Coordinates of C-alpha atoms in Angstrom, one line a residue:
Chain A
X1 CA 0.0 0.0 0.0
X2 CA 1.4 3.4 -0.9
X3 CA 1.9 6.0 1.7
X4 CA -0.5 8.5 0.1
X5 CA -3.3 5.9 0.1
X6 CA -2.7 5.2 3.8
X7 CA -2.8 8.9 4.3
X8 CA -6.1 9.2 2.5
X9 CA -7.6 6.5 4.6
X10 CA -7.1 8.2 8.0
X11 CA -9.4 10.9 9.2
X12 CA -8.0 13.9 7.6
X13 CA -10.8 16.4 7.7
X14 CA -10.5 17.3 11.3
X15 CA -11.9 20.7 12.2
X16 CA -9.2 23.4 12.4
X17 CA -9.3 25.4 15.6
X18 CA -8.5 28.7 13.9
X19 CA -9.4 30.2 10.6
X20 CA -7.1 28.5 8.0
X21 CA -4.2 30.5 6.6
X22 CA -6.0 30.9 3.3
X23 CA -8.9 32.5 5.1
X24 CA -6.7 34.9 7.0
X25 CA -4.9 35.9 3.8
X26 CA -8.2 36.4 2.1
X27 CA -9.3 38.8 4.9
X28 CA -6.1 40.8 4.5
X29 CA -6.5 41.1 0.7
X30 CA -10.2 41.9 1.1
X31 CA -9.6 44.6 3.7
X32 CA -6.8 46.1 1.7
X33 CA -8.9 46.3 -1.5
X34 CA -12.1 47.6 0.2
X35 CA -10.2 50.2 2.3
X36 CA -8.4 51.4 -0.8
X37 CA -11.7 51.7 -2.8
X38 CA -13.5 53.3 0.2
X39 CA -10.6 55.8 0.7
X40 CA -10.7 56.8 -2.9
X41 CA -14.5 57.1 -2.9
X42 CA -14.9 61.0 -2.8
X43 CA -12.6 61.3 -5.7
X44 CA -13.8 58.3 -7.7
X45 CA -17.4 59.4 -7.3
X46 CA -16.6 62.9 -8.4
X47 CA -14.4 61.9 -11.4
X48 CA -15.4 58.6 -12.7
X49 CA -17.3 60.2 -15.6
X50 CA -14.9 63.0 -16.5
X51 CA -14.3 62.6 -20.2
X52 CA -11.1 63.9 -21.6
X53 CA -12.0 63.8 -25.2
X54 CA -9.0 64.9 -27.1
X55 CA -5.9 62.9 -26.7
X56 CA -6.8 60.6 -23.8
X57 CA -9.2 58.3 -25.8
X58 CA -7.9 54.8 -25.2
X59 CA -4.6 56.1 -23.9
X60 CA -2.4 53.4 -22.6
X61 CA -1.3 53.4 -18.9
X62 CA 1.4 55.9 -18.2
X63 CA 2.9 57.9 -15.3
X64 CA 2.1 61.2 -17.0
X65 CA -1.5 62.5 -16.7
X66 CA -3.4 62.6 -19.9
X67 CA -4.3 65.5 -22.2
X68 CA -7.2 67.7 -21.5
X69 CA -6.0 69.5 -18.4
X70 CA -8.6 72.2 -18.9
X71 CA -11.7 69.9 -18.8
X72 CA -10.3 68.3 -15.7
X73 CA -9.5 71.5 -13.9
X74 CA -12.8 73.0 -14.9
X75 CA -14.5 70.0 -13.3
X76 CA -12.2 70.3 -10.3
X77 CA -13.0 74.0 -9.9
X78 CA -16.6 73.2 -9.3
X79 CA -15.8 71.2 -6.2
X80 CA -15.4 72.8 -2.7
X81 CA -12.2 74.6 -2.1
X82 CA -11.0 72.2 0.6
X83 CA -11.5 69.3 -1.8
X84 CA -9.6 71.2 -4.5
X85 CA -6.7 72.2 -2.4
X86 CA -6.0 68.9 -0.7
X87 CA -2.7 67.2 -1.6
X88 CA -4.5 63.9 -2.2
X89 CA -6.6 65.6 -4.9
X90 CA -3.5 67.0 -6.5
X91 CA -1.7 63.6 -6.4
X92 CA -4.7 61.7 -7.7
X93 CA -5.3 64.2 -10.5
X94 CA -1.7 63.5 -11.5
X95 CA -2.2 59.8 -11.2
X96 CA -5.4 59.5 -13.3
X97 CA -3.7 58.0 -16.3
X98 CA -2.0 55.3 -14.2
X99 CA -4.3 52.5 -15.5
X100 CA -5.0 54.1 -18.9
X101 CA -8.2 55.6 -20.3
X102 CA -11.2 54.0 -21.9
X103 CA -12.8 54.6 -25.3
X104 CA -14.4 57.8 -24.0
X105 CA -11.2 59.1 -22.5
X106 CA -12.3 58.4 -18.9
X107 CA -9.7 57.4 -16.3
X108 CA -9.8 53.7 -15.7
X109 CA -8.4 54.2 -12.2
X110 CA -11.4 56.2 -11.0
X111 CA -13.9 54.0 -12.8
X112 CA -12.3 50.9 -11.3
X113 CA -12.3 52.4 -7.8
X114 CA -16.0 53.3 -8.0
X115 CA -16.9 50.1 -9.9
X116 CA -15.6 48.0 -7.1
X117 CA -17.6 49.9 -4.5
X118 CA -20.7 49.6 -6.7
X119 CA -20.2 45.8 -7.0
X120 CA -19.6 45.4 -3.3
X121 CA -22.7 47.5 -2.5
X122 CA -24.9 45.4 -4.8
X123 CA -23.4 42.2 -3.4
X124 CA -23.9 43.3 0.2
X125 CA -27.5 44.3 -0.6
X126 CA -28.2 41.0 -2.4
X127 CA -26.7 39.0 0.5
X128 CA -28.8 40.9 3.0
X129 CA -31.9 40.2 1.0
X130 CA -31.0 36.6 0.6
X131 CA -30.2 36.1 4.3
X132 CA -33.5 37.7 5.4
X133 CA -35.7 35.7 3.0
X134 CA -33.7 32.4 3.4
X135 CA -33.6 32.5 7.2
X136 CA -37.3 33.3 7.5
X137 CA -38.3 30.7 4.9
X138 CA -36.1 28.0 6.4
X139 CA -37.1 28.8 10.0
X140 CA -40.8 28.7 9.0
X141 CA -40.4 25.4 7.2
X142 CA -38.5 23.9 10.1
X143 CA -40.7 25.2 12.9
X144 CA -44.1 24.5 11.3
X145 CA -43.1 21.0 10.0
X146 CA -45.7 18.8 8.3
X147 CA -47.5 20.0 5.3
X148 CA -46.3 23.6 5.5
X149 CA -42.7 22.3 5.5
X150 CA -43.4 20.1 2.5
X151 CA -44.9 22.8 0.5
X152 CA -42.2 25.4 1.3
X153 CA -39.4 23.0 0.5
X154 CA -41.0 21.8 -2.7
X155 CA -41.1 25.4 -3.8
X156 CA -37.4 25.7 -3.0
X157 CA -36.7 22.5 -5.0
X158 CA -38.6 23.8 -8.0
X159 CA -36.7 27.1 -7.9
X160 CA -33.4 25.2 -7.4
X161 CA -34.1 23.4 -10.6
X162 CA -34.5 26.5 -12.7
X163 CA -31.4 28.2 -14.1
X164 CA -30.2 30.8 -11.7
X165 CA -29.5 33.6 -14.2
X166 CA -32.9 33.0 -15.8
X167 CA -34.7 33.7 -12.5
X168 CA -32.5 36.8 -12.0
X169 CA -33.5 38.2 -15.4
X170 CA -37.1 37.4 -14.8
X171 CA -37.0 39.1 -11.4
X172 CA -35.3 42.1 -12.8
X173 CA -37.8 42.5 -15.5
X174 CA -40.7 42.1 -13.0
X175 CA -39.2 44.5 -10.4
X176 CA -38.1 47.3 -12.7
X177 CA -41.3 49.3 -13.2
X178 CA -42.8 49.1 -9.8
X179 CA -39.6 50.0 -8.0
X180 CA -38.7 52.8 -10.3
X181 CA -42.1 54.2 -9.6
X182 CA -41.6 53.8 -5.9
X183 CA -38.2 55.4 -5.8
X184 CA -39.2 58.4 -7.9
X185 CA -36.7 60.2 -10.0
X186 CA -33.6 58.8 -8.5
X187 CA -33.1 56.3 -11.3
X188 CA -29.4 55.7 -10.5
X189 CA -30.2 54.4 -7.0
X190 CA -33.3 52.6 -8.2
X191 CA -31.1 50.7 -10.7
X192 CA -28.8 49.5 -7.9
X193 CA -31.7 48.5 -5.6
X194 CA -33.5 46.6 -8.4
X195 CA -30.3 44.8 -9.2
X196 CA -29.6 43.7 -5.7
X197 CA -33.2 42.8 -5.0
X198 CA -33.3 40.7 -8.1
X199 CA -30.1 38.8 -7.3
X200 CA -31.0 38.5 -3.6
X201 CA -34.5 37.2 -4.3
X202 CA -32.9 34.3 -6.1
X203 CA -29.9 33.6 -3.9
X204 CA -31.7 32.6 -0.7
X205 CA -32.4 29.0 -1.7
X206 CA -29.2 27.4 -0.1
X207 CA -29.7 29.5 3.0
X208 CA -33.3 28.3 3.4
X209 CA -32.1 24.7 3.1
X210 CA -29.3 25.1 5.6
X211 CA -31.5 27.0 8.1
X212 CA -34.3 24.4 7.9
X213 CA -31.9 21.6 8.5
X214 CA -30.5 23.4 11.6
X215 CA -33.9 24.2 13.0
X216 CA -35.1 20.6 12.5
X217 CA -32.1 19.3 14.4
X218 CA -32.3 22.0 17.1
X219 CA -36.0 21.5 17.6
X220 CA -35.5 18.1 19.3
X221 CA -32.7 19.3 21.6
X222 CA -33.2 19.1 25.3
X223 CA -33.2 22.8 25.9
X224 CA -35.9 23.5 23.4
X225 CA -38.1 20.7 24.7
X226 CA -37.5 22.1 28.2
X227 CA -38.5 25.6 27.1
X228 CA -41.7 24.2 25.5
X229 CA -42.5 22.2 28.6
X230 CA -42.2 25.4 30.6
X231 CA -44.9 26.9 28.4
X232 CA -42.8 29.1 26.0
X233 CA -44.6 30.1 22.8
X234 CA -43.1 29.5 19.3
X235 CA -42.0 33.1 19.0
X236 CA -40.1 33.0 22.2
X237 CA -38.5 29.7 21.3
X238 CA -37.5 31.0 17.9
X239 CA -36.0 34.3 19.3
X240 CA -34.3 33.0 22.4
X241 CA -33.4 29.4 21.6
X242 CA -33.2 28.9 17.9
X243 CA -31.9 32.1 16.3
X244 CA -28.7 32.4 18.5
X245 CA -27.2 29.0 17.5
X246 CA -28.3 29.6 13.9
X247 CA -26.1 32.7 13.7
X248 CA -22.9 30.7 12.9
X249 CA -24.1 28.8 9.8
X250 CA -26.1 31.8 8.6
X251 CA -23.0 34.0 8.7
X252 CA -21.0 31.3 6.9
X253 CA -23.5 31.0 4.1
X254 CA -24.0 34.7 3.9
X255 CA -20.3 35.1 3.3
X256 CA -20.4 32.4 0.6
X257 CA -23.3 34.3 -1.1
X258 CA -21.3 37.5 -1.5
X259 CA -18.9 36.2 -4.3
X260 CA -21.9 34.6 -6.0
X261 CA -23.7 37.9 -6.0
X262 CA -20.6 39.7 -7.4
X263 CA -20.4 37.1 -10.1
X264 CA -24.2 37.4 -10.9
X265 CA -23.9 41.1 -11.2
X266 CA -20.9 40.7 -13.5
X267 CA -22.9 38.4 -15.8
X268 CA -25.9 40.7 -15.8
X269 CA -23.8 43.6 -16.6
X270 CA -22.1 41.7 -19.4
X271 CA -25.4 40.9 -20.9
X272 CA -26.3 44.5 -20.7
X273 CA -29.0 44.3 -18.1
X274 CA -26.9 45.1 -15.0
X275 CA -25.7 48.5 -13.9
X276 CA -26.7 51.2 -16.4
X277 CA -23.9 53.4 -17.9
X278 CA -22.2 55.7 -17.1
X279 CA -22.1 54.1 -13.6
X280 CA -19.4 51.5 -13.6
X281 CA -19.3 48.1 -11.9
X282 CA -16.6 45.5 -12.1
X283 CA -18.7 43.4 -14.4
X284 CA -19.6 46.3 -16.6
X285 CA -15.9 47.3 -16.9
X286 CA -14.8 43.8 -17.6
X287 CA -17.5 43.5 -20.2
X288 CA -16.4 46.7 -21.8
X289 CA -12.9 45.4 -21.9
X290 CA -14.0 42.2 -23.6
X291 CA -15.8 44.1 -26.3
X292 CA -12.8 46.5 -26.7
X293 CA -10.5 43.6 -27.5
X294 CA -10.4 42.7 -31.2
X295 CA -7.8 41.3 -33.6
X296 CA -6.9 44.8 -34.7
X297 CA -6.5 46.5 -31.3
X298 CA -4.3 46.2 -28.4
X299 CA -6.2 47.9 -25.7
X300 CA -5.1 45.2 -23.2
X301 CA -5.4 47.4 -20.1
X302 CA -9.2 47.8 -20.6
X303 CA -9.5 44.0 -20.2
X304 CA -6.6 43.2 -17.9
X305 CA -7.1 45.6 -15.0
X306 CA -10.9 45.1 -14.5
X307 CA -10.5 41.4 -14.9
X308 CA -7.6 41.2 -12.4
X309 CA -9.6 43.2 -9.9
X310 CA -12.7 41.2 -10.3
X311 CA -10.9 37.8 -10.1
X312 CA -8.9 39.0 -7.1
X313 CA -12.0 40.2 -5.3
X314 CA -13.8 36.9 -6.1
X315 CA -10.9 34.8 -5.0
X316 CA -10.6 36.7 -1.7
X317 CA -14.3 36.5 -1.0
X318 CA -14.5 32.8 -1.8
X319 CA -11.4 32.1 0.3
X320 CA -12.9 33.9 3.2
X321 CA -16.2 32.1 3.0
X322 CA -14.5 28.8 2.5
X323 CA -12.3 29.4 5.5
X324 CA -15.2 30.3 7.7
X325 CA -17.1 27.3 6.6
X326 CA -14.3 24.9 7.4
X327 CA -14.0 26.6 10.8
X328 CA -17.7 26.7 11.7
X329 CA -19.7 24.2 9.7
X330 CA -19.9 21.2 12.1
X331 CA -21.0 18.8 9.4
X332 CA -18.5 19.9 6.8
X333 CA -20.5 17.9 4.3
X334 CA -20.0 20.2 1.3
X335 CA -16.9 19.9 -0.9
X336 CA -14.5 22.6 0.1
X337 CA -13.1 25.0 -2.5
X338 CA -9.5 24.3 -1.6
X339 CA -9.8 20.6 -1.0
Chain B
X1 CA -40.3 0.8 -9.1
X2 CA -43.1 1.5 -11.6
X3 CA -45.0 3.3 -8.9
X4 CA -41.9 5.4 -8.2
X5 CA -41.5 6.3 -11.8
X6 CA -45.1 7.2 -12.3
X7 CA -45.0 9.4 -9.2
X8 CA -41.9 11.2 -10.3
X9 CA -43.2 11.8 -13.8
X10 CA -46.5 13.2 -12.4
X11 CA -44.6 15.5 -10.0
X12 CA -42.5 16.7 -13.0
X13 CA -45.5 17.5 -15.1
X14 CA -47.1 19.4 -12.1
X15 CA -43.9 21.4 -11.6
X16 CA -43.8 22.3 -15.3
X17 CA -47.4 23.5 -15.1
X18 CA -46.5 25.6 -12.0
X19 CA -43.4 27.1 -13.8
X20 CA -45.5 27.9 -16.8
X21 CA -48.3 29.6 -14.8
X22 CA -45.7 31.6 -12.8
X23 CA -43.9 32.8 -15.9
X24 CA -47.1 33.8 -17.5
X25 CA -48.2 35.8 -14.4
X26 CA -44.8 37.4 -14.2
X27 CA -44.7 38.5 -17.8
X28 CA -48.3 39.8 -18.0
X29 CA -48.2 41.5 -14.6
X30 CA -45.2 43.7 -15.7
X31 CA -46.6 47.0 -16.8
X32 CA -46.0 47.8 -20.5
X33 CA -46.2 45.4 -23.3
X34 CA -44.3 44.8 -26.6
X35 CA -46.9 46.8 -28.5
X36 CA -46.1 49.9 -26.6
X37 CA -42.4 49.5 -26.2
X38 CA -41.5 49.2 -29.8
X39 CA -39.3 52.0 -31.1
X40 CA -41.7 53.2 -33.8
X41 CA -45.1 54.2 -32.5
X42 CA -47.7 52.1 -34.1
X43 CA -50.7 53.6 -35.8
X44 CA -53.7 53.3 -33.4
X45 CA -55.6 51.0 -35.7
X46 CA -52.7 48.7 -36.2
X47 CA -52.2 48.5 -32.4
X48 CA -55.9 47.8 -31.9
X49 CA -55.7 45.1 -34.5
X50 CA -52.7 43.6 -32.9
X51 CA -54.2 43.8 -29.5
X52 CA -57.3 42.0 -30.8
X53 CA -55.2 39.4 -32.5
X54 CA -53.2 38.5 -29.4
X55 CA -56.0 39.3 -26.9
X56 CA -53.6 41.3 -24.9
X57 CA -56.3 43.0 -23.0
X58 CA -57.8 39.8 -21.7
X59 CA -55.1 38.0 -19.9
X60 CA -57.3 35.1 -19.1
X61 CA -58.2 34.5 -22.7
X62 CA -54.6 35.0 -23.7
X63 CA -53.5 32.4 -21.2
X64 CA -56.0 30.0 -22.5
X65 CA -55.0 30.6 -26.1
X66 CA -51.3 30.1 -25.2
X67 CA -52.1 27.1 -23.1
X68 CA -54.2 25.4 -25.7
X69 CA -51.3 26.1 -28.1
X70 CA -48.9 24.5 -25.7
X71 CA -51.0 21.3 -25.6
X72 CA -50.5 21.1 -29.3
X73 CA -46.8 21.9 -28.8
X74 CA -47.4 25.2 -30.7
X75 CA -45.9 28.2 -28.8
X76 CA -47.7 30.7 -31.0
X77 CA -46.4 33.9 -32.6
X78 CA -43.7 36.2 -31.2
X79 CA -44.1 39.9 -30.8
X80 CA -40.6 40.7 -31.9
X81 CA -39.9 38.9 -35.2
X82 CA -43.0 39.4 -37.4
X83 CA -42.2 36.6 -39.8
X84 CA -41.2 34.0 -37.3
X85 CA -43.2 31.8 -35.0
X86 CA -41.8 30.7 -31.7
X87 CA -41.6 27.2 -33.0
X88 CA -39.4 28.2 -35.9
X89 CA -37.1 30.1 -33.7
X90 CA -36.8 27.2 -31.2
X91 CA -36.3 24.7 -34.0
X92 CA -33.2 26.7 -35.1
X93 CA -31.8 27.7 -31.8
X94 CA -32.5 24.7 -29.5
X95 CA -30.3 22.1 -31.3
X96 CA -27.3 24.5 -31.1
X97 CA -27.7 25.0 -27.4
X98 CA -28.3 21.3 -26.8
X99 CA -25.1 20.3 -28.8
X100 CA -23.1 22.9 -27.0
X101 CA -24.4 22.0 -23.6
X102 CA -24.0 18.2 -24.0
X103 CA -20.5 18.5 -25.3
X104 CA -19.6 20.8 -22.5
X105 CA -21.0 18.4 -19.9
X106 CA -19.1 15.5 -21.5
X107 CA -15.9 17.5 -21.4
X108 CA -16.6 18.5 -17.8
X109 CA -17.0 14.9 -16.7
X110 CA -14.0 13.7 -18.6
X111 CA -11.8 16.4 -17.0
X112 CA -13.4 16.6 -13.5
X113 CA -13.9 12.9 -12.5
X114 CA -10.4 11.7 -13.2
X115 CA -8.8 14.8 -11.8
X116 CA -10.9 14.6 -8.6
X117 CA -10.3 10.9 -8.1
X118 CA -6.6 11.2 -8.8
X119 CA -6.2 14.2 -6.4
X120 CA -7.9 12.3 -3.6
X121 CA -5.5 9.4 -3.9
X122 CA -2.3 11.3 -4.7
X123 CA -1.6 14.7 -3.3
X124 CA 1.2 16.8 -4.9
X125 CA 0.8 17.6 -8.6
X126 CA -2.8 16.2 -8.9
X127 CA -3.9 18.0 -5.8
X128 CA -2.4 21.3 -7.0
X129 CA -4.0 20.8 -10.4
X130 CA -7.4 20.1 -8.9
X131 CA -7.1 23.2 -6.6
X132 CA -6.1 25.4 -9.5
X133 CA -9.0 24.1 -11.6
X134 CA -11.4 24.7 -8.7
X135 CA -10.2 28.2 -8.3
X136 CA -10.3 29.0 -12.0
X137 CA -13.7 27.4 -12.4
X138 CA -15.2 29.1 -9.4
X139 CA -13.7 32.6 -9.5
X140 CA -13.2 33.5 -13.1
X141 CA -16.4 34.5 -14.8
X142 CA -16.9 32.6 -18.1
X143 CA -16.9 35.7 -20.2
X144 CA -13.4 36.4 -19.1
X145 CA -12.2 32.8 -19.7
X146 CA -13.9 32.9 -23.1
X147 CA -12.4 36.2 -24.1
X148 CA -8.9 34.9 -23.0
X149 CA -9.3 31.7 -24.9
X150 CA -10.6 33.6 -28.0
X151 CA -7.6 35.9 -27.8
X152 CA -5.1 33.1 -27.5
X153 CA -6.4 30.5 -29.9
X154 CA -8.4 32.7 -32.2
X155 CA -6.4 35.8 -32.6
X156 CA -2.8 35.0 -31.8
X157 CA -2.4 31.3 -32.8
X158 CA -5.2 31.4 -35.4
X159 CA -6.1 27.8 -34.7
X160 CA -9.8 28.3 -34.1
X161 CA -12.3 30.7 -35.7
X162 CA -13.1 33.9 -33.8
X163 CA -16.7 33.0 -32.9
X164 CA -19.4 31.8 -35.2
X165 CA -21.0 28.4 -35.6
X166 CA -21.4 25.7 -38.2
X167 CA -18.0 24.1 -38.5
X168 CA -16.4 21.5 -36.3
X169 CA -13.5 23.8 -35.4
X170 CA -15.9 26.3 -33.9
X171 CA -17.0 23.9 -31.2
X172 CA -13.9 23.4 -28.9
X173 CA -13.5 26.9 -27.5
X174 CA -17.1 27.5 -26.3
X175 CA -17.3 24.0 -25.1
X176 CA -14.2 24.3 -22.9
X177 CA -15.3 27.7 -21.6
X178 CA -18.7 26.4 -20.7
X179 CA -17.3 23.2 -19.2
X180 CA -14.7 24.8 -16.8
X181 CA -17.0 25.7 -13.9
X182 CA -18.8 22.4 -14.1
X183 CA -15.5 20.5 -14.3
X184 CA -14.3 22.4 -11.2
X185 CA -17.3 21.4 -9.2
X186 CA -17.3 17.8 -10.4
X187 CA -13.6 17.5 -9.5
X188 CA -14.4 18.8 -6.0
X189 CA -17.4 16.4 -5.6
X190 CA -15.3 13.4 -6.8
X191 CA -12.4 14.3 -4.6
X192 CA -14.5 14.7 -1.4
X193 CA -16.5 11.5 -2.3
X194 CA -13.3 9.5 -2.8
X195 CA -11.7 10.8 0.4
X196 CA -14.9 9.9 2.3
X197 CA -15.1 6.4 0.6
X198 CA -11.5 5.6 1.4
X199 CA -12.1 6.1 5.1
X200 CA -14.9 3.5 5.2
X201 CA -14.4 0.1 6.8
X202 CA -15.2 -2.0 3.8
X203 CA -12.2 -0.4 2.0
X204 CA -9.9 -1.5 4.9
X205 CA -11.5 -4.9 4.8
X206 CA -11.0 -5.2 1.1
X207 CA -7.3 -4.2 1.4
X208 CA -6.9 -6.6 4.3
X209 CA -8.2 -9.5 2.2
X210 CA -5.5 -8.8 -0.2
X211 CA -7.5 -7.4 -3.1
X212 CA -5.1 -5.5 -5.4
X213 CA -5.0 -1.8 -4.5
X214 CA -6.0 -0.7 -8.0
X215 CA -9.2 -2.9 -7.9
X216 CA -10.1 -1.6 -4.4
X217 CA -9.7 2.0 -5.7
X218 CA -11.7 1.7 -8.9
X219 CA -13.9 -1.3 -8.1
X220 CA -14.9 -0.5 -4.6
X221 CA -14.3 3.1 -3.6
X222 CA -15.0 4.8 -6.9
X223 CA -18.6 3.7 -7.4
X224 CA -19.5 5.0 -4.0
X225 CA -17.7 8.2 -4.7
X226 CA -19.5 8.7 -8.0
X227 CA -23.0 8.8 -6.6
X228 CA -22.9 12.5 -5.5
X229 CA -21.5 13.3 -8.9
X230 CA -24.3 11.5 -10.6
X231 CA -27.0 13.4 -8.7
X232 CA -25.2 16.6 -9.6
X233 CA -25.1 15.7 -13.3
X234 CA -28.9 16.2 -13.7
X235 CA -29.2 19.9 -12.7
X236 CA -25.7 20.6 -14.1
X237 CA -26.6 19.3 -17.6
X238 CA -29.8 21.3 -17.5
X239 CA -27.8 24.3 -16.5
X240 CA -25.2 23.8 -19.2
X241 CA -28.0 23.5 -21.8
X242 CA -29.8 26.6 -20.6
X243 CA -27.3 28.7 -18.8
X244 CA -25.0 29.3 -21.7
X245 CA -26.2 32.9 -22.5
X246 CA -22.9 34.4 -21.7
X247 CA -20.8 31.8 -23.6
X248 CA -23.1 32.1 -26.6
X249 CA -22.7 35.8 -26.6
X250 CA -18.9 35.8 -26.3
X251 CA -18.5 33.3 -29.2
X252 CA -21.5 34.6 -31.1
X253 CA -23.2 31.2 -31.1
X254 CA -26.7 31.3 -32.4
X255 CA -28.3 29.5 -29.5
X256 CA -31.3 30.0 -27.2
X257 CA -29.6 32.4 -24.9
X258 CA -29.7 35.5 -27.0
X259 CA -33.4 34.9 -27.8
X260 CA -34.2 34.5 -24.2
X261 CA -32.4 37.7 -23.1
X262 CA -33.9 39.7 -25.9
X263 CA -37.3 38.4 -25.2
X264 CA -37.0 39.3 -21.5
X265 CA -35.8 42.8 -22.3
X266 CA -38.4 43.5 -25.1
X267 CA -41.3 42.1 -23.2
X268 CA -41.9 39.6 -26.0
X269 CA -44.3 37.5 -23.9
X270 CA -44.8 34.8 -26.5
X271 CA -41.1 34.0 -27.0
X272 CA -40.2 34.5 -23.3
X273 CA -42.8 32.0 -22.2
X274 CA -41.8 29.6 -24.9
X275 CA -38.1 29.8 -23.8
X276 CA -38.8 29.4 -20.1
X277 CA -41.1 26.5 -20.8
X278 CA -38.5 24.7 -22.9
X279 CA -35.8 25.4 -20.3
X280 CA -38.0 24.2 -17.4
X281 CA -39.0 21.1 -19.4
X282 CA -35.3 20.3 -20.0
X283 CA -34.4 20.9 -16.3
X284 CA -37.2 18.7 -15.1
X285 CA -36.5 16.0 -17.6
X286 CA -32.8 15.8 -16.7
X287 CA -33.4 15.9 -13.0
X288 CA -36.0 13.1 -13.5
X289 CA -33.6 11.0 -15.6
X290 CA -30.8 11.3 -13.1
X291 CA -33.1 10.5 -10.2
X292 CA -34.4 7.4 -12.0
X293 CA -30.8 6.2 -12.7
X294 CA -30.0 6.9 -9.1
X295 CA -33.0 4.9 -7.9
X296 CA -32.1 2.1 -10.2
X297 CA -28.5 1.9 -8.9
X298 CA -29.2 2.6 -5.2
X299 CA -32.3 0.8 -3.8
X300 CA -32.3 2.9 -0.7
X301 CA -33.4 6.0 -2.7
X302 CA -36.3 4.2 -4.1
X303 CA -37.6 3.2 -0.6
X304 CA -37.1 6.7 0.8
X305 CA -38.8 8.5 -2.0
X306 CA -41.8 6.1 -2.2
X307 CA -42.8 6.8 1.4

């Protein structure tokens, strides 16, 4: 018998006591990226759409700031004095060509910085939506049991069977008009809200299954039985006895939903039904990069930087979720990303 | 077994009817319709005639009309392409998507299963390869993989055509792009299944009885490890058949994806309902097929589901 086979036969998947190294590295990368994007926010939000028409169109990355100084300064002069005068503003204005410019002469640096925030906001909103729906659905199914449980989980099964992106598109189409009417003239925010609601209203299925399973196993625990014997009502039991131990798995699966939501947003934006221009998101920018690449052009930076950012973000988010799951999921039934 | 099959088929048909009704409700409850949202404003009498033709104002009657058409496998007219019926569009696009999806699934199994099994038994190179594949498949969106493959093989090496459809040489790139995420997940499933199986007592017993290692691995452990993969294959195949919008767009493959997205955006109720129905039917059929195979292989499933 070979050593490796012997090794495979012993119990290898023991639960680690701390977050695995990959998870800690993921947290570091994630914190770095998010902090950088958040710190750049006032500037990226102000400048992401500043077009420098003349010489900056599809300008390759360089240390020297691009062409139309006047347009940029004119835009800058409309900002508050404190903003204009700060040294960060001066430095960033000089660094705006660092990652090149897109086909409208807009700085890729600022678009990327804002796009990452937009993607993260959508993903966070979608995850929150999914967590609320999934927890409520799963807890209801687990608590009620019987016929209600069967019907609720049957619905989850049916939705599970349908292609994910198909449901997101249908939800988006269904939600657009009513929500735009509800949110009034703020179309930009309405867009984001619709997008994360559409993604979130599809992403809760796994959460519902996990929560239901946990509730079912918790229901028969001694402390819940004791509470019931002492005359506690279902709401009390849910709030005081079931929800606290549920927090762990819910957080783990919420973390795993975030990269999924980022990915869904990227797909939707690629298909042209995600974030509406001129607002950037990572998916939108990568999609623009894909369409900018052709046999006759070498605009590699338009594809390379957004894709690298998107992949790095997804890797870090999945690494974090996977690490948390290996640390907290007692069953550890699902295949782990890193084996 | 026959009762089990009947039960599952009945549930499948019921599910399909539910999906159909929900899709219909979702499409007609959205304000605005294709007659209003066309770029040119229609002359009032033309619009009235169209409304009368499609019975848009009476959703109940429209539903009955569509549903009776469905019973005859006729999805009716589209709102978007005047000279085409839904059936003609489906007849052109569906075989393309099915071919792409099936070949992608085959590729995914051929890559994922051996890699996963190998990496469970031998760490080192195989483990690293499996991990890399898992990362690539999970974290790189398909439109980026597709664009990179296109750039490498289509533009620089000029081995494959840059998109399009119809020749054999156009098949590999979209197939690989579509297969990667599935291959990654299959590799993970196989690996975990294999590791789990190797810890079981019957493996130790088999080895103790002196059965050759190779036979224990592939004859005893692998069939157990393959069961989760098998039950994943159903939804996965359906997803590969239906979820290839992005890949179809990157490689300009004339499949169902583009029609579905356009129909959803243009509120083309006829075509949208037709696409969703076909998708749902495919999903349900594949899930059913896999469940039946599963029940055939593993008698425990049969007993459980029958109760």
